[in-house]
XYZ file of C-alpha atoms in Angstrom:
687
model
C 43.598 32.574 -35.434
C 42.748 31.283 -38.820
C 41.077 28.156 -37.519
C 37.492 27.572 -38.449
C 35.008 28.194 -35.607
C 32.575 25.321 -35.137
C 29.045 26.382 -35.856
C 26.728 26.107 -32.856
C 23.745 23.822 -33.321
C 20.456 25.704 -33.419
C 18.704 22.703 -31.908
C 19.994 21.355 -28.566
C 18.544 18.566 -26.432
C 17.151 19.247 -22.960
C 20.180 17.918 -21.078
C 22.781 19.819 -23.125
C 20.724 23.009 -22.932
C 20.401 22.762 -19.131
C 24.094 21.983 -18.620
C 25.090 24.637 -21.204
C 27.296 22.304 -23.182
C 27.701 21.761 -26.905
C 25.056 19.527 -28.481
C 25.483 17.788 -31.838
C 21.839 18.454 -32.672
C 21.272 14.893 -33.869
C 18.564 12.628 -32.498
C 19.912 11.202 -30.212
C 22.809 13.585 -29.702
C 26.396 12.419 -29.333
C 26.600 13.332 -25.629
C 23.477 11.398 -24.589
C 24.509 8.434 -26.755
C 27.895 8.312 -25.059
C 26.306 8.434 -21.600
C 23.592 5.940 -22.554
C 20.846 8.405 -21.612
C 17.475 9.131 -23.152
C 17.838 12.135 -25.433
C 14.900 14.546 -25.396
C 14.438 17.638 -27.569
C 12.050 20.186 -26.102
C 10.324 22.289 -28.715
C 8.557 24.448 -26.149
C 11.262 27.142 -26.254
C 11.161 27.599 -30.013
C 9.841 30.997 -31.048
C 6.729 31.194 -33.197
C 4.700 34.047 -34.643
C 1.007 34.438 -33.796
C -1.469 37.258 -34.345
C -2.721 39.584 -31.619
C -6.230 38.410 -32.340
C -5.266 34.825 -31.563
C -3.727 35.872 -28.214
C -6.828 37.904 -27.337
C -9.026 34.890 -28.078
C -6.938 32.681 -25.757
C -7.103 35.256 -22.957
C -10.879 35.445 -23.318
C -11.228 31.640 -23.079
C -9.006 31.549 -19.986
C -11.053 34.244 -18.258
C -14.248 32.325 -19.027
C -12.849 29.077 -17.557
C -11.670 30.835 -14.391
C -15.066 32.478 -13.932
C -16.848 29.099 -14.253
C -14.538 27.521 -11.666
C -15.317 30.312 -9.179
C -19.088 30.066 -9.692
C -19.309 26.245 -9.543
C -16.807 24.871 -7.009
C -16.520 21.105 -6.546
C -18.026 20.057 -3.152
C -15.351 17.392 -2.630
C -12.197 17.523 -4.689
C -9.617 14.739 -4.688
C -6.907 17.083 -3.398
C -8.816 18.848 -0.665
C -11.837 17.015 0.691
C -14.898 19.042 1.578
C -14.036 21.698 4.126
C -17.680 21.946 5.171
C -17.200 18.804 7.218
C -16.011 19.922 10.676
C -12.358 20.723 10.244
C -11.023 17.400 9.057
C -9.988 17.636 5.452
C -7.013 19.910 5.288
C -5.778 17.352 2.787
C -2.150 17.827 1.734
C -2.058 18.675 -1.936
C -1.029 15.716 -4.010
C 2.000 16.689 -6.065
C 1.325 16.191 -9.736
C 3.501 15.076 -12.606
C 6.126 17.811 -12.814
C 7.562 19.778 -9.883
C 7.758 23.564 -9.998
C 10.978 24.274 -11.858
C 11.161 27.715 -10.351
C 11.510 26.389 -6.811
C 12.919 22.882 -7.203
C 15.974 22.035 -9.305
C 15.555 19.022 -11.553
C 17.435 15.802 -11.061
C 20.219 14.884 -13.421
C 19.052 12.937 -16.477
C 20.783 9.796 -15.229
C 18.991 9.827 -11.901
C 15.659 10.933 -13.346
C 15.592 7.853 -15.553
C 15.840 5.442 -12.618
C 13.037 2.911 -12.400
C 11.537 0.992 -9.503
C 12.975 -2.559 -9.622
C 9.603 -3.947 -8.516
C 7.724 -2.518 -11.484
C 10.300 -2.312 -14.293
C 11.064 -4.843 -16.954
C 8.920 -7.846 -17.882
C 6.009 -8.746 -15.574
C 6.971 -11.261 -12.887
C 5.200 -14.576 -12.252
C 5.726 -17.514 -9.919
C 4.371 -21.038 -10.159
C 2.876 -22.922 -7.200
C 3.524 -26.623 -6.630
C 0.193 -27.468 -8.304
C 1.243 -25.602 -11.463
C -0.987 -22.561 -10.986
C 0.707 -19.327 -12.023
C 0.596 -16.252 -9.789
C 1.346 -12.709 -10.905
C 3.748 -10.852 -8.614
C 2.062 -7.477 -8.274
C 4.250 -4.398 -8.009
C 3.304 -3.074 -4.552
C 2.148 -6.378 -3.039
C 3.694 -7.344 0.319
C 3.416 -11.002 -0.660
C 5.155 -10.401 -4.000
C 7.904 -8.318 -2.404
C 8.838 -11.089 0.028
C 8.730 -13.630 -2.818
C 11.209 -11.557 -4.808
C 13.534 -11.209 -1.825
C 13.316 -14.937 -1.097
C 14.040 -15.797 -4.735
C 16.965 -13.396 -4.940
C 18.510 -14.664 -1.691
C 17.956 -18.357 -2.417
C 19.526 -18.177 -5.866
C 22.470 -16.165 -4.576
C 23.240 -18.826 -1.963
C 22.191 -22.053 -3.658
C 22.579 -21.040 -7.315
C 19.212 -22.571 -8.189
C 15.595 -21.356 -8.295
C 13.571 -21.157 -5.101
C 11.398 -24.300 -4.726
C 7.696 -23.493 -4.514
C 6.771 -26.440 -2.287
C 7.636 -24.614 0.946
C 5.785 -21.397 0.064
C 2.236 -20.312 0.819
C 0.058 -19.309 -2.126
C -3.292 -17.588 -1.804
C -6.469 -19.558 -1.371
C -4.716 -22.812 -0.411
C -4.664 -22.549 3.392
C -8.153 -23.367 4.664
C -10.656 -26.008 3.627
C -14.140 -24.498 3.831
C -15.814 -27.778 2.968
C -17.184 -26.416 -0.297
C -15.803 -26.656 -3.811
C -17.336 -23.336 -4.813
C -19.731 -24.823 -7.370
C -23.194 -23.271 -7.246
C -25.362 -26.302 -6.754
C -28.927 -25.890 -5.532
C -28.615 -25.174 -1.797
C -30.570 -27.042 0.805
C -33.769 -25.439 2.035
C -32.961 -26.396 5.606
C -32.416 -23.484 7.936
C -28.890 -23.658 9.394
C -28.612 -23.691 13.142
C -28.219 -20.114 14.319
C -27.433 -18.913 17.840
C -30.116 -17.783 20.247
C -31.233 -14.158 20.075
C -29.150 -12.967 23.021
C -26.077 -14.828 21.706
C -26.627 -13.310 18.279
C -26.801 -9.804 19.729
C -23.522 -10.523 21.527
C -21.914 -11.572 18.235
C -23.268 -8.489 16.461
C -21.788 -6.250 19.161
C -18.434 -7.977 18.661
C -18.603 -7.132 14.948
C -19.472 -3.525 15.788
C -16.465 -3.246 18.106
C -13.989 -4.937 15.732
C -15.187 -3.425 12.450
C -17.606 -0.610 13.212
C -14.915 1.939 14.005
C -13.251 1.396 10.630
C -15.839 0.036 8.181
C -19.569 0.185 7.587
C -20.822 -3.375 7.090
C -24.515 -2.985 7.977
C -27.072 -0.373 8.963
C -27.811 -1.063 12.618
C -31.348 0.316 12.730
C -32.686 -1.589 9.708
C -30.621 -4.709 10.435
C -31.814 -5.062 14.033
C -35.449 -4.537 13.041
C -35.196 -7.405 10.557
C -33.315 -9.481 13.135
C -36.168 -9.341 15.663
C -38.683 -10.127 12.921
C -36.601 -13.153 11.934
C -36.535 -14.573 15.462
C -40.239 -13.899 15.847
C -41.100 -15.909 12.730
C -38.139 -18.106 11.605
C -39.631 -19.805 8.552
C -38.723 -20.451 4.912
C -39.969 -17.004 3.930
C -37.466 -15.389 6.294
C -34.534 -17.226 4.722
C -35.280 -16.221 1.138
C -34.172 -12.612 1.331
C -30.942 -10.712 0.856
C -31.173 -9.732 4.518
C -30.798 -13.386 5.528
C -27.589 -13.689 3.491
C -26.376 -10.510 5.178
C -27.286 -11.983 8.567
C -25.253 -15.145 7.922
C -22.210 -13.061 6.973
C -22.415 -10.986 10.163
C -22.704 -14.223 12.172
C -19.572 -15.536 10.422
C -17.631 -12.432 11.445
C -19.001 -12.533 14.989
C -17.966 -16.159 15.477
C -14.491 -15.456 14.123
C -14.024 -12.534 16.516
C -15.385 -14.237 19.627
C -14.120 -17.794 19.140
C -10.368 -17.262 18.750
C -9.300 -20.840 18.025
C -9.518 -22.262 14.500
C -10.636 -25.913 14.846
C -10.183 -28.458 12.044
C -8.386 -25.959 9.804
C -11.614 -24.026 9.416
C -12.177 -20.513 10.759
C -15.011 -20.232 13.295
C -18.240 -19.251 11.588
C -17.121 -20.457 8.170
C -20.273 -22.597 7.903
C -22.361 -19.412 7.894
C -20.107 -17.827 5.302
C -20.305 -20.816 2.963
C -24.086 -20.917 3.322
C -24.271 -17.218 2.462
C -22.258 -17.781 -0.721
C -24.446 -20.717 -1.703
C -27.547 -18.540 -1.338
C -26.022 -15.532 -3.099
C -28.138 -14.697 -6.185
C -26.968 -13.619 -9.614
C -25.460 -10.148 -9.829
C -28.499 -8.928 -11.752
C -30.549 -9.278 -8.558
C -28.274 -6.856 -6.684
C -29.684 -3.860 -8.545
C -33.136 -4.520 -7.044
C -31.754 -3.774 -3.570
C -28.469 -1.992 -4.310
C -27.780 -0.593 -0.845
C -27.924 -3.838 1.127
C -26.296 -5.669 -1.805
C -23.283 -3.356 -1.632
C -22.985 -4.014 2.101
C -23.145 -7.763 1.441
C -20.376 -7.551 -1.167
C -18.194 -5.609 1.283
C -18.703 -8.324 3.919
C -17.790 -11.087 1.469
C -14.684 -9.226 0.268
C -13.417 -8.560 3.804
C -14.020 -12.162 4.928
C -12.244 -13.597 1.875
C -9.323 -11.209 2.405
C -9.053 -12.536 5.959
C -8.751 -16.081 4.592
C -6.010 -15.067 2.123
C -8.292 -15.323 -0.912
C -6.915 -12.008 -2.149
C -7.932 -12.300 -5.805
C -11.518 -13.268 -4.965
C -11.733 -10.520 -2.355
C -10.502 -7.987 -4.898
C -13.152 -9.133 -7.376
C -15.977 -8.775 -4.831
C -14.903 -5.308 -3.693
C -14.705 -4.380 -7.368
C -18.339 -5.445 -7.767
C -19.240 -3.364 -4.726
C -17.428 -0.352 -6.196
C -19.280 -0.570 -9.499
C -22.647 -1.167 -7.844
C -22.117 1.844 -5.574
C -21.095 4.047 -8.492
C -24.111 2.916 -10.496
C -26.249 4.298 -7.655
C -24.351 7.591 -7.662
C -22.849 7.076 -4.211
C -19.619 8.711 -5.361
C -21.498 11.925 -6.152
C -23.089 14.698 -4.113
C -26.403 12.868 -3.604
C -29.286 15.360 -3.125
C -30.657 15.145 0.418
C -33.814 17.041 -0.473
C -34.715 14.390 -3.059
C -33.410 11.122 -1.549
C -33.813 11.861 2.141
C -31.184 12.387 4.845
C -31.259 8.817 6.154
C -30.644 7.261 2.744
C -27.915 9.730 1.811
C -26.142 9.286 5.152
C -26.124 5.498 4.738
C -24.873 5.744 1.164
C -22.003 7.978 2.269
C -20.950 5.477 4.916
C -21.160 2.643 2.383
C -19.215 4.557 -0.269
C -16.222 5.403 1.891
C -16.040 1.817 3.168
C -16.005 0.525 -0.405
C -13.463 3.183 -1.382
C -11.041 2.400 1.472
C -11.310 -1.380 1.089
C -10.761 -1.077 -2.647
C -7.656 1.063 -2.113
C -6.181 -1.315 0.478
C -6.979 -4.552 -1.352
C -5.724 -3.194 -4.679
C -2.443 -2.176 -3.057
C -2.065 -5.583 -1.414
C -2.603 -7.156 -4.846
C -0.086 -4.776 -6.428
C -2.525 -3.719 -9.161
C -3.555 -0.357 -10.681
C -6.256 1.539 -8.825
C -9.746 1.135 -10.241
C -11.132 4.666 -9.870
C -9.745 8.157 -10.384
C -10.196 10.501 -7.426
C -11.164 13.267 -9.830
C -14.492 11.453 -10.218
C -15.245 11.294 -6.489
C -16.949 14.310 -4.918
C -19.266 12.999 -2.231
C -19.146 14.330 1.305
C -18.424 12.523 4.548
C -21.189 11.084 6.701
C -22.093 13.108 9.791
C -22.070 10.149 12.216
C -24.706 11.959 14.318
C -22.337 14.800 15.063
C -19.387 12.658 16.226
C -16.510 14.942 15.215
C -13.839 12.441 16.255
C -15.315 9.664 14.111
C -15.532 12.042 11.170
C -11.906 13.065 11.674
C -10.787 9.429 11.859
C -12.548 8.599 8.602
C -11.023 11.685 7.015
C -7.519 10.624 8.026
C -8.173 7.109 6.770
C -9.234 8.466 3.377
C -6.140 10.689 3.155
C -3.855 7.742 3.886
C -5.718 5.576 1.367
C -5.188 8.255 -1.258
C -1.486 8.424 -0.494
C -1.304 4.642 -0.922
C -2.972 5.004 -4.316
C -0.580 7.813 -5.249
C 2.431 5.675 -4.309
C 1.072 2.782 -6.372
C 0.568 4.953 -9.449
C 3.893 6.824 -9.250
C 6.632 5.035 -7.297
C 5.397 1.704 -8.702
C 4.501 3.009 -12.167
C 5.354 0.507 -14.889
C 8.543 1.723 -16.596
C 7.668 5.302 -15.744
C 4.723 5.254 -18.140
C 2.878 7.876 -16.079
C 5.723 10.358 -16.622
C 6.884 9.777 -13.052
C 10.504 8.952 -12.417
C 11.478 6.770 -9.518
C 13.446 9.200 -7.374
C 11.127 12.142 -8.001
C 8.137 9.925 -7.196
C 9.748 8.787 -3.954
C 10.408 12.414 -3.056
C 6.801 13.358 -3.801
C 5.406 10.430 -1.820
C 7.464 11.317 1.245
C 6.375 14.954 0.979
C 2.718 13.891 0.918
C 3.239 11.606 3.908
C 5.002 14.374 5.827
C 1.940 16.565 5.321
C -0.055 14.210 7.539
C 2.527 13.482 10.246
C 1.797 16.310 12.675
C -1.967 16.106 12.202
C -1.927 12.380 12.896
C 0.143 12.688 16.078
C -1.892 15.626 17.421
C -5.384 14.381 16.553
C -4.854 10.671 17.221
C -2.205 10.201 19.935
C -1.499 6.599 20.894
C -0.893 7.134 24.657
C 1.768 4.465 24.586
C 3.185 5.565 27.925
C -0.056 4.243 29.506
C -0.032 7.105 31.993
C -3.557 8.103 30.994
C -5.138 5.107 29.279
C -4.286 2.109 27.174
C -3.784 2.173 23.447
C -6.922 2.605 21.352
C -7.611 0.359 18.382
C -8.677 3.005 15.871
C -5.747 5.439 16.347
C -3.407 2.443 16.270
C -4.897 1.391 12.930
C -4.301 4.877 11.504
C -0.692 4.970 12.716
C -0.064 1.513 11.245
C -1.458 2.658 7.905
C 0.709 5.776 8.038
C 3.928 3.813 8.605
C 2.956 1.337 5.891
C 2.884 4.283 3.461
C 6.497 5.129 4.356
C 7.649 1.526 3.986
C 5.788 1.142 0.691
C 7.496 4.237 -0.732
C 11.047 3.437 0.382
C 11.495 -0.322 0.314
C 12.336 -0.551 -3.443
C 15.706 1.020 -2.592
C 16.279 -1.647 0.054
C 15.711 -4.334 -2.572
C 18.282 -2.627 -4.823
C 20.926 -2.472 -2.138
C 20.320 -6.034 -1.013
C 21.374 -7.145 -4.477
C 24.400 -4.847 -4.352
C 25.310 -6.376 -0.991
C 25.212 -9.861 -2.527
C 27.576 -8.824 -5.311
C 30.099 -6.700 -3.365
C 30.219 -7.987 0.227
C 33.886 -7.048 0.730
C 33.522 -3.342 0.192
C 29.776 -2.858 0.275
C 29.618 -1.068 3.637
C 32.210 1.428 2.473
C 30.259 2.054 -0.693
C 27.024 2.486 1.253
C 28.711 5.029 3.528
C 29.545 7.228 0.533
C 25.889 8.290 0.343
C 24.352 9.662 3.518
C 21.089 10.258 1.666
C 20.745 6.575 0.848
C 21.457 5.784 4.487
C 18.684 8.185 5.490
C 16.131 6.557 3.190
C 17.051 3.098 4.455
C 16.927 4.283 8.056
C 13.503 5.830 7.447
C 12.180 2.519 6.121
C 13.675 0.700 9.110
C 12.290 3.250 11.560
C 8.713 2.873 10.311
C 9.062 -0.915 10.404
C 10.147 -0.676 14.027
C 7.220 1.610 14.818
C 4.832 -0.956 13.324
C 6.271 -3.681 15.554
C 5.976 -1.474 18.622
C 2.361 -0.487 17.939
C 1.358 -4.104 17.393
C 3.195 -5.109 20.558
C 1.218 -2.518 22.520
C -2.043 -3.800 21.014
C -1.027 -7.292 22.048
C -0.446 -6.099 25.612
C -3.981 -4.667 25.708
C -5.539 -7.788 24.173
C -6.452 -5.829 21.016
C -4.270 -7.627 18.496
C -6.475 -8.657 15.567
C -6.152 -12.363 14.846
C -8.841 -12.705 12.178
C -8.938 -9.551 10.056
C -5.808 -9.566 7.886
C -4.417 -6.081 8.397
C -2.344 -6.638 11.558
C -0.826 -9.729 9.960
C -0.043 -7.777 6.782
C 1.596 -5.047 8.858
C 3.873 -7.393 10.797
C 4.701 -9.364 7.653
C 5.700 -6.184 5.799
C 7.763 -4.778 8.665
C 9.601 -8.018 9.501
C 10.690 -8.462 5.882
C 12.146 -4.938 5.889
C 13.903 -5.493 9.223
C 15.581 -8.648 7.912
C 16.734 -6.870 4.752
C 17.972 -3.914 6.783
C 20.092 -6.158 8.982
C 21.541 -7.773 5.860
C 22.496 -4.566 4.051
C 23.814 -2.673 7.090
C 25.600 -4.754 9.724
C 25.581 -1.821 12.158
C 21.863 -2.472 12.602
C 22.762 -5.653 14.476
C 24.402 -3.608 17.222
C 21.890 -0.758 17.376
C 18.650 -2.724 17.157
C 19.205 -6.348 18.187
C 15.709 -7.110 19.487
C 13.332 -5.943 16.812
C 13.087 -9.175 14.842
C 12.481 -11.146 18.058
C 9.702 -8.727 19.011
C 8.192 -9.188 15.556
C 8.225 -12.962 15.951
C 6.415 -12.522 19.280
C 3.553 -10.864 17.400
C 3.533 -13.716 14.896
C 3.435 -16.259 17.718
C 0.408 -14.592 19.282
C -1.522 -14.786 16.010
C -0.325 -18.343 15.322
C -1.502 -19.525 18.756
C -5.079 -18.748 17.754
C -4.761 -21.436 15.086
C -4.195 -18.919 12.280
C -2.516 -21.055 9.611
C -1.702 -18.137 7.321
C 0.362 -16.494 10.071
C 2.129 -19.808 10.663
C 3.205 -20.069 7.027
C 4.187 -16.392 6.851
C 6.414 -16.812 9.899
C 8.030 -19.904 8.414
C 8.846 -18.031 5.204
C 10.458 -15.188 7.130
C 12.499 -17.615 9.213
C 13.671 -19.219 5.970
C 14.731 -15.799 4.722
C 16.495 -15.002 7.996
C 18.426 -18.274 7.914
C 19.571 -17.713 4.336
C 20.614 -14.125 4.995
C 22.629 -15.224 8.029
C 24.857 -17.447 5.862
C 25.389 -15.025 2.986
C 29.145 -15.176 2.242
C 30.757 -11.853 3.045
C 34.382 -12.659 2.246
C 34.236 -12.398 -1.513
C 32.180 -10.727 -4.186
C 29.971 -12.997 -6.242
C 27.650 -12.050 -9.072
C 24.395 -13.886 -9.659
C 25.230 -16.717 -12.036
C 21.637 -17.697 -12.783
C 18.561 -15.531 -13.352
C 15.973 -15.453 -10.597
C 12.803 -17.464 -11.081
C 10.744 -14.563 -12.337
C 11.434 -13.111 -15.820
C 14.399 -10.803 -16.288
C 15.771 -8.722 -19.131
C 18.057 -11.279 -20.749
C 19.991 -8.730 -22.775
C 20.893 -6.876 -19.589
C 21.899 -10.064 -17.807
C 24.283 -11.015 -20.559
C 26.149 -7.713 -20.154
C 26.307 -7.866 -16.357
C 29.567 -6.760 -14.719
C 30.625 -6.576 -11.059
C 29.288 -3.619 -9.143
C 32.481 -2.664 -7.358
C 33.885 -0.737 -10.312
C 30.888 1.572 -10.449
C 31.295 3.244 -7.036
C 33.246 6.462 -6.609
C 35.998 6.632 -4.028
C 34.199 9.396 -2.174
C 31.166 11.619 -2.396
C 30.294 14.986 -0.961
C 26.874 15.860 0.363
C 25.587 19.173 1.613
C 23.039 17.572 3.929
C 24.399 15.498 6.779
C 22.597 12.427 8.106
C 22.442 13.869 11.624
C 20.463 16.820 10.252
C 17.834 14.454 8.938
C 17.234 11.995 11.745
C 18.879 10.813 14.944
C 20.922 7.652 14.989
C 18.072 5.712 16.561
C 14.485 6.947 16.551
C 12.872 4.107 18.444
C 14.103 2.358 21.533
C 12.380 -0.853 22.467
C 12.169 -2.103 26.025
C 10.285 -4.690 28.023
C 7.190 -2.513 28.180
C 7.650 -1.659 24.492
C 7.556 2.097 24.921
C 8.935 4.091 22.049
C 9.111 7.601 20.653
C 6.624 8.947 18.164
C 8.925 8.316 15.225
C 9.917 10.788 12.536
C 8.450 14.264 12.594
C 7.117 16.045 9.539
C 10.263 18.178 9.412
C 12.537 15.121 9.438
C 10.566 13.398 6.677
C 10.637 16.563 4.574
C 14.393 16.858 5.126
C 14.860 13.363 3.721
C 12.519 14.108 0.822
C 14.330 17.333 -0.050
C 17.718 15.619 0.171
C 16.857 13.151 -2.589
C 17.791 15.736 -5.219
C 21.322 16.018 -3.819
C 22.067 12.304 -4.125
C 25.219 11.665 -6.167
C 23.511 11.009 -9.495
C 26.560 9.422 -11.072
C 26.779 6.944 -8.196
C 23.089 6.049 -8.362
C 22.946 5.792 -12.147
C 26.094 3.680 -12.456
C 25.076 1.222 -9.751
C 21.466 0.824 -10.801
C 21.163 1.513 -14.524
C 24.369 0.127 -15.986
C 24.599 -2.937 -13.749
C 21.139 -4.471 -14.028
C 19.894 -3.831 -10.517
C 16.459 -4.527 -11.964
């Protein structure tokens, strides 16, 4: 009774205050230091004294701001695109930095400090055989497979992955030009006849016109007929002629499927266009056609695996378009309807290409959506085309959101890994039902064959899911390497982790099925890079999934073979990039098939990209960090069925996860055993 009562600290950290436990009040406190957690003191709850006059002044300022927002609404906000366009932009609200504490409980401090292994720690680089260094971007498909290959090779062979057998960008095709800007010849290159040229232009319209705006048909065709009427030196000295050569290059690549002499068909026109390309200062004299030209160059280079160069050109197009105000609400009454309509089509093409190419490079996005408030083009009243573009923009924005949150460098944007994954899945779920209702694939073929544009949108949608969830698969692949004896038992202790992995696998299977259906209809794209990127991304995930969960071998034995069938179709056209990609995946599959499963083995050497050396020196086996059991309120069967896609000879499959199922997985992330996740990932150097 006479004992002295410990005085309660007047200043408690956030974690101790939330868990209602004693806090030492020091910075950091004893509890957080013991648990090796970041200790944060929140001063927002401290009481202060202010005058009534000060409060009245704040209320007056708030009322003024609210009144201004009501009187001057933004015509196209980044969260909800202009609703004056016919019913397309019911954009799901992008969740911002902090969830609503009143409706969503926060994650435990341990789990909220988790980082994405693909974007944490020192930046990663890899050297090609010629000594050139390549940065491994955070969200890049190419970089992700490189990391998995390096991890697997060093686990099996205990030595770095040799670069001689790998494909690096820009080294596949020989265009017969060293890139130096020497004075081009004045000779007019041999161009097809007029009727053949029109055929090639129509091929470009069919392959690209539904997705991108590469040229204005009315103006382009007028200049085309003038060119064939008077094909002289004066006709070849304009920007239109460069544009014409680029369209011919695309047309040849689409029509002539085979790639002779390691050169894509039409590459001679592309090289000639680059040789004639003027200095960037000339672009501002004719900014509209110049932006279209830059888009053509960027897309062609991306198709040849010149990703860095393509990203640079689309960056030029973005800045040129913004300099002309294309990202704004351009006044029709001043500029004219025709000009404004064309600028809108150009802007959204630049915007989408920039989003996709930046993600494939694994780099930060170049423009903030808060600065974009232009409307959609009208497409002469084609509501379906407007809706398709709207969906494409929404998916592109989700990709950008995933890049800036799930793949944020060390959480510098105040986004934690698990919360960011939850948010990304919630945003994706907001589009699921709209996508399936507005753009059905008709994969049963009872009505008609699969359509290219809806298939492209569904592929982009499933890529968003894979992009958001595959960092966890990388984590658990490393755990599998270190604890093969008991890994399956440990994995089974968390149904939520199983659900996330199954979701990633499901979307990968859907990608394979969609591409297989396109192949059956003769619509598989063998020149533009996006089908190849899709199958490359999905096959990598399928191989990892089979390695980390052996039950997948029994439930889904044919998916990898179906994926290789898609690769073979692209390779048969002479596509060397697809050939190398397939070889890399086969190398990965062979290594994963011989991973020793009879004994645990920690990585004895660091992988070939930089690691945190202090963490490596303290590395301990993972087995000791797993609990013997875990309880979860949400069962896996409540989230998704055991198998969501069944592949057959005709490659029919279900529509995949519904919005409700995706939201169930997203909501379950908060109930993951935080001790289990934090111990396995933070304390044992998963990244």
